[in-house]
Structures are given as C-alpha cells and as structure tokens.
Tab-separated table of C-alpha atoms and ligand atoms in Angstrom:
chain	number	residue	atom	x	y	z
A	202	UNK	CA	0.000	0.000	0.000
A	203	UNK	CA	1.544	3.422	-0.814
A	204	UNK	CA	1.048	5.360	2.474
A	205	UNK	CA	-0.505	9.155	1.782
A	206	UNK	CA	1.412	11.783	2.842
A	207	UNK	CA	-0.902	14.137	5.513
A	208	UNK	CA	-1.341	17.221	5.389
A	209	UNK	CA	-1.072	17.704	1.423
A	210	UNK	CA	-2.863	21.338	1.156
A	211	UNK	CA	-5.584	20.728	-0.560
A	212	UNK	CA	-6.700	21.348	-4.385
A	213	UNK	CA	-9.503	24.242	-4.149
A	214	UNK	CA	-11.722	23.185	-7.273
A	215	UNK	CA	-14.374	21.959	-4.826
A	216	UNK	CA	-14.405	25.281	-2.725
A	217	UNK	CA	-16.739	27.746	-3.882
A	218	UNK	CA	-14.771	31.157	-3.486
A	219	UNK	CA	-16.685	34.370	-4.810
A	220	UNK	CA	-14.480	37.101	-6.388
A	221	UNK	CA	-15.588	40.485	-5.888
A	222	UNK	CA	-15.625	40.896	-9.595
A	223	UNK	CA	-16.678	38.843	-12.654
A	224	UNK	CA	-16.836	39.711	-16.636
A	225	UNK	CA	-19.785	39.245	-18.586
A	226	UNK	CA	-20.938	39.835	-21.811
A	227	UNK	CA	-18.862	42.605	-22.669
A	228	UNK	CA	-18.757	44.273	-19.053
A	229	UNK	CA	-17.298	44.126	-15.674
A	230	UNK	CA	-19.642	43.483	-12.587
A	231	UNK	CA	-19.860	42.464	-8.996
A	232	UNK	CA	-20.080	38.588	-8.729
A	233	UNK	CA	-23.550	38.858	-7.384
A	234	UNK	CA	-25.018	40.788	-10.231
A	235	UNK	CA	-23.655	38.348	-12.322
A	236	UNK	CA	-27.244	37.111	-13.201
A	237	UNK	CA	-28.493	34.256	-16.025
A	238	UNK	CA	-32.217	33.481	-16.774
A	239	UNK	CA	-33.382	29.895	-15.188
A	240	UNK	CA	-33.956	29.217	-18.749
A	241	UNK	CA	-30.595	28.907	-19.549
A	242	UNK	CA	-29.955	25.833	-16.847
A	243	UNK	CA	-29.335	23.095	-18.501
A	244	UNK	CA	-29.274	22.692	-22.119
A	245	UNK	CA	-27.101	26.056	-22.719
A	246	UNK	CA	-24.163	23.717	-21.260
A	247	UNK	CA	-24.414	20.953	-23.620
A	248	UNK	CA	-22.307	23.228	-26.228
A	249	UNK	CA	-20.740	25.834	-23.668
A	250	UNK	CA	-16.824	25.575	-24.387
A	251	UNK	CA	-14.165	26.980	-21.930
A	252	UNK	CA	-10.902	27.172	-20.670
A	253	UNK	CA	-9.312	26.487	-16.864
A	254	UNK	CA	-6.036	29.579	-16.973
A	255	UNK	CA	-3.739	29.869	-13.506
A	256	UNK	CA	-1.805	32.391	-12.696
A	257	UNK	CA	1.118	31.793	-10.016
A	258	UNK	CA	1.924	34.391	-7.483
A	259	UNK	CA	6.130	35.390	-6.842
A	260	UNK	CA	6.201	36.752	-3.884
A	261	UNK	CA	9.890	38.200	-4.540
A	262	UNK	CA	8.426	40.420	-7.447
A	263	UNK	CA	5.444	40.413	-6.041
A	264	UNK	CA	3.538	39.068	-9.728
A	265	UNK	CA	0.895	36.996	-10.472
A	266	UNK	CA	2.637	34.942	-13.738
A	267	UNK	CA	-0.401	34.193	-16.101
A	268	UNK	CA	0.664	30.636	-17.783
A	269	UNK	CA	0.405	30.137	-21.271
A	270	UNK	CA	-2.231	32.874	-21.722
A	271	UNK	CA	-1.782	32.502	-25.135
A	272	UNK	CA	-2.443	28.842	-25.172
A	273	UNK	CA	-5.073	28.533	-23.581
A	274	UNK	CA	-6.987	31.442	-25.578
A	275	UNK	CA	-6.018	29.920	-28.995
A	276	UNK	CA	-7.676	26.375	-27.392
A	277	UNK	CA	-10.607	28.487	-26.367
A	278	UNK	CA	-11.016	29.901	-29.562
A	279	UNK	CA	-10.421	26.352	-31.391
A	280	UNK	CA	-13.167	25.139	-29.384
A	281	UNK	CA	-15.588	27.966	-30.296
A	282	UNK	CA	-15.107	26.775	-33.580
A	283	UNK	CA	-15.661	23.323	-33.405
A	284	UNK	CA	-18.879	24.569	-31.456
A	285	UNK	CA	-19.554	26.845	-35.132
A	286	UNK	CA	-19.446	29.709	-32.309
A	287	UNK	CA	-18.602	33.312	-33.397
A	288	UNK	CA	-16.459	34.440	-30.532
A	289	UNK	CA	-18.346	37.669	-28.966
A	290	UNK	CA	-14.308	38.951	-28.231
A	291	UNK	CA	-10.762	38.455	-29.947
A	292	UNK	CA	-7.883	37.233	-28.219
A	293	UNK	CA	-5.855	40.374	-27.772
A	294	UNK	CA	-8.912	41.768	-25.704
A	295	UNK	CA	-9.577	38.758	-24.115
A	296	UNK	CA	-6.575	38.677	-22.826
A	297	UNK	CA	-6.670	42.162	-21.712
A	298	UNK	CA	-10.130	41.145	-19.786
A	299	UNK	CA	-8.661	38.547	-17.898
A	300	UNK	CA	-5.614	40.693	-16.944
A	301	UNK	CA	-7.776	43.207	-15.548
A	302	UNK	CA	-10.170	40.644	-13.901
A	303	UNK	CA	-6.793	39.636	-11.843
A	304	UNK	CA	-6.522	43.228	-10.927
A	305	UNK	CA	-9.594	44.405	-10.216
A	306	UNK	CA	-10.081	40.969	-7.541
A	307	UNK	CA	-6.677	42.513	-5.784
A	308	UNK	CA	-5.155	38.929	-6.343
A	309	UNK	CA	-1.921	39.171	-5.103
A	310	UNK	CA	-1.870	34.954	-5.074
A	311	UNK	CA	-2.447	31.743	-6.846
A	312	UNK	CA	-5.433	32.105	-9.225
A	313	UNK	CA	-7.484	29.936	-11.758
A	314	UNK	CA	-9.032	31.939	-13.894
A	315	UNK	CA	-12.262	30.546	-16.222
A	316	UNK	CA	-13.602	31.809	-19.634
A	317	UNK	CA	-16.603	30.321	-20.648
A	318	UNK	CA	-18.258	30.611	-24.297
A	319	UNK	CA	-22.042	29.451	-24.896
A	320	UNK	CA	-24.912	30.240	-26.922
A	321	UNK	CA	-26.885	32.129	-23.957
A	322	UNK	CA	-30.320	33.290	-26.229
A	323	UNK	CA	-30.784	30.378	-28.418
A	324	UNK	CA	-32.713	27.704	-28.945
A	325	UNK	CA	-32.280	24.653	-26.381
A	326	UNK	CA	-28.325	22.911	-26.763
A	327	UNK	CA	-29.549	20.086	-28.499
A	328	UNK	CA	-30.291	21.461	-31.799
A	329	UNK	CA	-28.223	23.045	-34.845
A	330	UNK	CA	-27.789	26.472	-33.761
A	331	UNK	CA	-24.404	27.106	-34.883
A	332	UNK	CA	-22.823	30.151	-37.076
A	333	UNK	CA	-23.927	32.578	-34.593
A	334	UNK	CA	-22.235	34.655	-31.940
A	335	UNK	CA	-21.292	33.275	-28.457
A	336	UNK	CA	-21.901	35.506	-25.291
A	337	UNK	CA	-18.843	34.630	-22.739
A	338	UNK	CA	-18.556	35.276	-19.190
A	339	UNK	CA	-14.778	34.834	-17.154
A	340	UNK	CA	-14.398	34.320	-13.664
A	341	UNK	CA	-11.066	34.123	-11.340
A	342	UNK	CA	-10.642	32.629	-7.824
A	343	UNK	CA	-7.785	31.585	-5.931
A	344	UNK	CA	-6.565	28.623	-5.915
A	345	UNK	CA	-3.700	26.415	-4.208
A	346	UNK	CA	-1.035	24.931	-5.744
A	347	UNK	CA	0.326	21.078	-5.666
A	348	UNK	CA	3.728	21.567	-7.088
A	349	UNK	CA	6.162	21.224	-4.099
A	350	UNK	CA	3.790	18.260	-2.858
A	351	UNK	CA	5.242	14.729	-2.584
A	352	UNK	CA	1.761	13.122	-2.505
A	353	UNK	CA	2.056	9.927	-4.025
A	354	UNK	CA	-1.765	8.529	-6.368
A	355	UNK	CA	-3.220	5.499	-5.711
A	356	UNK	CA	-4.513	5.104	-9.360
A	357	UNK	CA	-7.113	2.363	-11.016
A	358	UNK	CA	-7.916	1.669	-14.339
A	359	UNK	CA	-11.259	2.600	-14.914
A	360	UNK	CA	-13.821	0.625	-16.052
A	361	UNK	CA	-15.029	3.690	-18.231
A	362	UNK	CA	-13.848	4.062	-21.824
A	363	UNK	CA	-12.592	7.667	-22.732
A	364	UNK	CA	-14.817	9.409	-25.053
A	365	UNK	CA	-13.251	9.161	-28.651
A	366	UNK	CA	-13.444	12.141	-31.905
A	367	UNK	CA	-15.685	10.153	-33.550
A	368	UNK	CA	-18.629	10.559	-30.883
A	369	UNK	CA	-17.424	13.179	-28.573
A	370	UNK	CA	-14.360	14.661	-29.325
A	371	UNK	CA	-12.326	15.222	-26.320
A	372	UNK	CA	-9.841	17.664	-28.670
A	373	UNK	CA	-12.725	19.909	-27.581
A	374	UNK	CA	-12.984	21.606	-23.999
A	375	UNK	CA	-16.478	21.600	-23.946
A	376	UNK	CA	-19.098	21.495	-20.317
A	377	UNK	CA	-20.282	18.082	-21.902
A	378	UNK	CA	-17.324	16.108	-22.039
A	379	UNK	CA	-16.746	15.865	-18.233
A	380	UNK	CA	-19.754	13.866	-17.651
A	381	UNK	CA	-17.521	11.389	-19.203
A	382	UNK	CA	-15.088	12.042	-16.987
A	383	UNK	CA	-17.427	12.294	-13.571
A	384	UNK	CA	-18.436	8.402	-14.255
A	385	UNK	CA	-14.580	7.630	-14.291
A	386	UNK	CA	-14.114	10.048	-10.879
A	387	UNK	CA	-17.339	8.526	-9.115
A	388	UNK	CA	-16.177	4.965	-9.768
A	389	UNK	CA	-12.676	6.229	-8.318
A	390	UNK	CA	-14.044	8.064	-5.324
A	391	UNK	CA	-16.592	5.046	-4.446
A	392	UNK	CA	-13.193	2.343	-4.662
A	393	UNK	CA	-11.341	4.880	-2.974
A	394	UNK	CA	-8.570	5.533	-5.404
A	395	UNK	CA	-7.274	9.075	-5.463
A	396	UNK	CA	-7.067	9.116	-9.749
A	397	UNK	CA	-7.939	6.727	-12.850
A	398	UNK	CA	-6.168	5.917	-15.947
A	399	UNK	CA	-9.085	6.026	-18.489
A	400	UNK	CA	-8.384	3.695	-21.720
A	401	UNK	CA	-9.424	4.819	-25.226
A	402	UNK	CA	-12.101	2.686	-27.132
A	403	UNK	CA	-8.964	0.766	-28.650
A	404	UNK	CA	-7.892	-0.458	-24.939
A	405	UNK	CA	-5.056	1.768	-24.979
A	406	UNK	CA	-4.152	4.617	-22.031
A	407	UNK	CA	-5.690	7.590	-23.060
A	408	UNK	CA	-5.594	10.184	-20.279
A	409	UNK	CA	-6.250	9.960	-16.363
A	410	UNK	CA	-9.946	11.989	-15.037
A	411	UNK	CA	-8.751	15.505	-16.129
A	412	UNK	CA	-5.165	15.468	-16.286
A	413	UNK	CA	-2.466	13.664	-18.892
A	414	UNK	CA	-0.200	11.011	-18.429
A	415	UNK	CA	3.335	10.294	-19.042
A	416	UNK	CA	5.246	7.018	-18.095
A	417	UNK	CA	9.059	7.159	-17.634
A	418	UNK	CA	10.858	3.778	-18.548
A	419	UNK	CA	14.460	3.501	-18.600
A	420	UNK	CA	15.384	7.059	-18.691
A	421	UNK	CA	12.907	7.456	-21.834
A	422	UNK	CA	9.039	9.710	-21.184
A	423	UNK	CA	6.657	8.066	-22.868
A	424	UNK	CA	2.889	9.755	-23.180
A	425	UNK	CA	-0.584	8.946	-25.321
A	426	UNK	CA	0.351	10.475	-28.277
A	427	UNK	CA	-2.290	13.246	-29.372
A	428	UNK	CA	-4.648	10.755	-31.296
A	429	UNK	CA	-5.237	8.592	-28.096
A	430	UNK	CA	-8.339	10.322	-27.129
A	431	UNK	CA	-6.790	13.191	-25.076
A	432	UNK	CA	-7.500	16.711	-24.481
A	433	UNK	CA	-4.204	18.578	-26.388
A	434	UNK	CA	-2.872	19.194	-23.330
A	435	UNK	CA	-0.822	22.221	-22.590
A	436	UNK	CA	0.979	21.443	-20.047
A	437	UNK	CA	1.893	17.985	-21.539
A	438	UNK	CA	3.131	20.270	-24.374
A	439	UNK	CA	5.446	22.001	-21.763
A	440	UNK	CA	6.483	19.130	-20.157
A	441	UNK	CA	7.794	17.357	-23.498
A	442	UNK	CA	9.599	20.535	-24.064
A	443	UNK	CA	11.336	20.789	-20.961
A	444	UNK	CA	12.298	17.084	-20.880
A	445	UNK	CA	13.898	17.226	-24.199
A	446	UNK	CA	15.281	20.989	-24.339
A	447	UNK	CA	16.500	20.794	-20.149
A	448	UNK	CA	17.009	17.699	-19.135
A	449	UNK	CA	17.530	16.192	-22.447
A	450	UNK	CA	15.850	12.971	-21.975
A	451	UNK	CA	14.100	11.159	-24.940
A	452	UNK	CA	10.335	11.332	-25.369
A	453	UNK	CA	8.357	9.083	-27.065
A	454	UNK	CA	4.412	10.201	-28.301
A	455	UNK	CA	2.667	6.878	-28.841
A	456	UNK	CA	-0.374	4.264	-28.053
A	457	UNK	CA	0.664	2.880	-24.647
A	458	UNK	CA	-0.516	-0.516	-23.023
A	459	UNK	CA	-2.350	-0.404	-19.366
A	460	UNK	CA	0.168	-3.353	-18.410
A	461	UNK	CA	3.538	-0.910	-19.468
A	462	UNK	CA	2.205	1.530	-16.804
A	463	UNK	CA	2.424	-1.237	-14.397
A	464	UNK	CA	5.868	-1.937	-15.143
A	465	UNK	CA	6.787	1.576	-15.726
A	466	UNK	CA	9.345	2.959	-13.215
A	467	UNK	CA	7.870	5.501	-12.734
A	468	UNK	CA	4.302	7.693	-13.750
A	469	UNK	CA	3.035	11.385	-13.187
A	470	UNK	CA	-0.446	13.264	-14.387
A	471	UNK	CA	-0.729	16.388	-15.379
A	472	UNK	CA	-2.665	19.447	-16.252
A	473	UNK	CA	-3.201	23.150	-15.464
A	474	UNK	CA	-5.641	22.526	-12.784
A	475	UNK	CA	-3.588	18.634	-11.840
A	476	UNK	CA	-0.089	20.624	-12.411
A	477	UNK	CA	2.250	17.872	-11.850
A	478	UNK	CA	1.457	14.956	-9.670
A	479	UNK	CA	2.911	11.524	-8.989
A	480	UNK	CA	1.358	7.880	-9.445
A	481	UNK	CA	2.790	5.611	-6.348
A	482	UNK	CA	0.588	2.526	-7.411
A	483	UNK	CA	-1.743	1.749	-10.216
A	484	UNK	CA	-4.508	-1.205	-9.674
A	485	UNK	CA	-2.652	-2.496	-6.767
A	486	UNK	CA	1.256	-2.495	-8.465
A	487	UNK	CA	3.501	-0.457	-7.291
A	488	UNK	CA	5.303	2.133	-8.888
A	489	UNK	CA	6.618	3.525	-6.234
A	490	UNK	CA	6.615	5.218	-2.375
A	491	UNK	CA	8.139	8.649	-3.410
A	492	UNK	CA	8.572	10.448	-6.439
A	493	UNK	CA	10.610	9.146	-8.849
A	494	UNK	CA	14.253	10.925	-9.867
A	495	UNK	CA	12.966	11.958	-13.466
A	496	UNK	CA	9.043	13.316	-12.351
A	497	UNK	CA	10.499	15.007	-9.192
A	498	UNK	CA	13.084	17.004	-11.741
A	499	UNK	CA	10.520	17.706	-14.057
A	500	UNK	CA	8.387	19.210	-10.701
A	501	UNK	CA	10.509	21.189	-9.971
A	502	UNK	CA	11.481	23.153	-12.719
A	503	UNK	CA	7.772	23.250	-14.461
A	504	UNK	CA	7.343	25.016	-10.342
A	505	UNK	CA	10.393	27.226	-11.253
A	506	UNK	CA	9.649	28.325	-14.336
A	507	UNK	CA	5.886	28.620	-13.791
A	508	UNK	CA	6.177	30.643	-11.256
A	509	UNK	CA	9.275	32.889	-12.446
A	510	UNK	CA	11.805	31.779	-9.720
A	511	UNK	CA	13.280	30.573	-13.254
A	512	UNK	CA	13.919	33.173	-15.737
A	513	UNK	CA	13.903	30.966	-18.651
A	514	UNK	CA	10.590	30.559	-21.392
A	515	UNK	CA	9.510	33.919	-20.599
A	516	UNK	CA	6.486	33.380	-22.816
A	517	UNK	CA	4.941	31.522	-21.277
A	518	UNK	CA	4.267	34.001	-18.392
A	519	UNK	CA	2.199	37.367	-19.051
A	520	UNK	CA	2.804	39.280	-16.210
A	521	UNK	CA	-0.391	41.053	-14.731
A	522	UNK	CA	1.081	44.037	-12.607
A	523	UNK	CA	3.096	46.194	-14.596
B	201	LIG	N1	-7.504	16.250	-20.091
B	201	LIG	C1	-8.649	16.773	-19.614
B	201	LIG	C2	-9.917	16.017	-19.801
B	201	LIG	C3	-8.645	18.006	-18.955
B	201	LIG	O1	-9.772	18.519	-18.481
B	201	LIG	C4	-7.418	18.685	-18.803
B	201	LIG	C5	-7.390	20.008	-18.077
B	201	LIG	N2	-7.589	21.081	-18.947
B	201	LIG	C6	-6.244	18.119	-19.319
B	201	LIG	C7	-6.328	16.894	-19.956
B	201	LIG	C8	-4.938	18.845	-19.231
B	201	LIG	O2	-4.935	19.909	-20.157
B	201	LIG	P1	-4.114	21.231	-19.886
B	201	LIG	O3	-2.721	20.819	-19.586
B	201	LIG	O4	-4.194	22.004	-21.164
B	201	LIG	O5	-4.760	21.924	-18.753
C-alpha cells in the first residue's frame, strides 16, 4: 500500500470562493449581479466551451505569472469553432479582460481563472444552432497549488472508456465532455482511489480523469500520443519541451498498453488545474513510495519556471502588474 502523505494542502476546485468581480458579456460586474435566466440551466451547457487559466503568485516580485495565456486562448477559440461559435471577443482583448479581472479581484496569489463561451439566447443545446455569436462570461478565484507536494496517487484503471473524436471529441474543452469524466471520478471516489487511468475505445491509455499522463521507462518519457483520445494538453506540451530541451531525456508520443504503466518505473499526471502529480501505485502495483528521480526534476522546474523563480521561457508568463 503506498502510504498518503498528511497534510497535502488541498486542491480548491471543490471550494466555492466568490471574487468580488466577474466579466460578462462585454462588461465588468460584482459577482452577485452576475445574473443568467433559469432558462438557460441546462441545455445552454451541452455546447458551452471553456478554458481552466492559472496564474502563479512570486512573492519576490510580487507578480501573479499568467501561464500560457496565449495557449489557452487559442484552445478556447479552437473550441468555439468546433462549437460553429462566433467568438463575442478576440484574443488580444480577451486577454486584456482577464488581466484586468486579476486586478480588479486585488489577487496578489495563486489564481485559476475561467472563460466560458455558450450560446446564452438560443434555442435549447440540443439542436443546430451554430454560425452565430457566443456571449462569454470569465471568472477568477484563488486557488492552491500542488507543485512542491510529494503526494504519491493510488490510481485504477477505470472501467469507463474515454470518449473518442468520432462521438465526442475530447480535442474539444467543452461542459459536456466531463460527464464522461465524472463516471470515471465517481467509480474512483466510491473504490477509494485518489485518480484513474481512463483507456481509449482501442484499450489503450488515453488520459487519467482531467489530467495527462506520461510514463518514464528507462530514462525514456513516454505519453498517449495526441490521437489517443486526449485533451491537447498544454501542459503535456510544456512538459515534453522541458524534458527534451533541459534535461535532455528522450520522449516518445505513442499508443501505450495499461500493463507498461504497471511496469513503468515511474508515472506522473498532469494538467493546469492537476499541475504535476505523482502515481505511487496503479490497480494495486507499485510504482513507487516517493517520487521518482525523473518526475520530481521535471516538478521542480515546471514550479520554477511557472512561477518565475526561473527566468527561462519567458512566454509563457504574461505578467499582470506592470
Ligand atoms: N484532459 C482533460 C480532460 C482536462 O480537463 C485537462 C485540463 N484542462 C487536461 C487533460 C490537461 O490539459 P491542460 O494541460 O491544457 O490543462
């Protein structure tokens, strides 16, 4: 049994914090006049698309470092599209918005910030209703981060297939996709694991609930290449990058067995919400009862560079306090 490490600080996704300001549909307001009609609930989700953005706080220059704002906003608008969704603003203003949301909330902090794109006026989700504009909303909250943590995942396979591009494509970061991936998270959180590996309908790893995966076997990363059924990750992006470029290991992009996992020496999720975060056993094998040499390295210079402790890949931080 891989023993949990106490006092881990915890993830805040599940606490509801209100900022003092959101933006919506073109304007500032107070969270609380943030207002939709009750017809909205429901089926206006079914083709709402959106993005999860942090921002990491340096206390030295006392900055909150906006990660791959870029990124994320070129995903957001990729998704739009899919969705046949006019965006209702451009990137550079976007951008802009979600600087000044920062701002106006006084983070100084740890943030996750949240644009969201949905056709608010239209007929119910279900039907065609495409090449019109989107309304969008963005909120920010803080948020703590995992990426000095040593926690060690006790991860299962799920019994869940990952949704594949040719019924729900999960290149798309759209509301409806997570119901696929609250099945795999209930069947975790009822069998008490802390994760799952999801499989892809070809029995191959896809992704774990909302995060990547990589595998590291003799010296070598190996992750679900980007036809496995997996969100186009980011921060797997990043990772790759710094793995080859830093630490110059060799990465391999390809369909990966559930039983190489197993074997694997050792195995870490990720994601912009996940960060960085280490698998200690999978279905019962162990991988391991602390971080491996290769995930801890990676860690800790994603943490460094993320946060601006690091100097290097300046583009991928937007600073928000100038
Ligand atoms: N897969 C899923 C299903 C996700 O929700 C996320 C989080 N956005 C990821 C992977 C990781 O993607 P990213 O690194 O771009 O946050």
């Amino acid at each position: 049994m891989v023993k949990k490490v106490e006092n881990v600080k915890r993830n805040t996704f599940e606490v509801n914090v209100e900022p003092d300001y959101v933006w919506k549909s073109g304007e500032f307001m107070k969270f609380k006049d943030a207002n939709f009609p009750i017809s909205m609930l429901g089926w206006s989700s079914i083709n709402m698309v959106f993005e999860g953005i942090r921002g990491y706080y340096n206390s030295e220059e006392d900055q909150v470092y906006i990660l791959h704002l870029n990124e994320h906003l070129k995903r957001f608008m990729e998704s739009m599209k899919m969705m046949r969704m006019h965006p209702l603003i451009e990137i550079e203003e976007l951008k802009s918005i979600i600087i000044e949301l920062i701002k106006k909330n006084k983070y100084k902090e740890d943030v996750y910030m949240q644009p969201l794109a949905y056709f608010g006026d239209g007929p119910p989700g279900f039907l065609a209703s495409g090449d019109r504009l989107g309304d969008m909303c963005i909120t920010a909250k803080p948020i703590d981060s995992l990426l000095t943590s040593n926690n060690m995942l006790n991860v299962n396979v799920s019994s869940w297939r990952r949704i594949s591009d040719d019924v729900m494509p999960p290149r798309i970061k759209t509301i409806a996709n997570y119901q696929n991936s609250r099945y795999v998270a209930e069947e975790a959180r009822l069998n008490n694991y802390d994760q799952s590996l999801i499989l892809n309908t070809q029995g191959k790893v896809a992704e774990s609930t909302y995060t990547c995966v990589f595998m590291v076997k003799d010296e070598k990363l190996i992750t679900p290449n980007v036809t496995s059924g997996i969100l186009d990750s980011i921060t797997r992006k990043s990772i790759i990058q710094l793995s080859k470029d830093d630490l110059g290991l060799e990465v391999e992009e390809r369909e990966i067995d559930r039983t190489e996992f197993y074997v694997a020496d050792e195995s870490l999720i990720c994601g912009t919400g996940g960060e960085i975060q280490f698998i200690g056993e999978i279905d019962g094998y162990s991988i391991g009862n602390n971080p491996g040499k290769i995930s801890k390295e990676i860690q800790s210079l994603y943490h460094n560079i993320v946060r601006g402790i690091d100097l290097r890949y300046a583009h991928w931080r937007t600073e928000t306090y100038q």
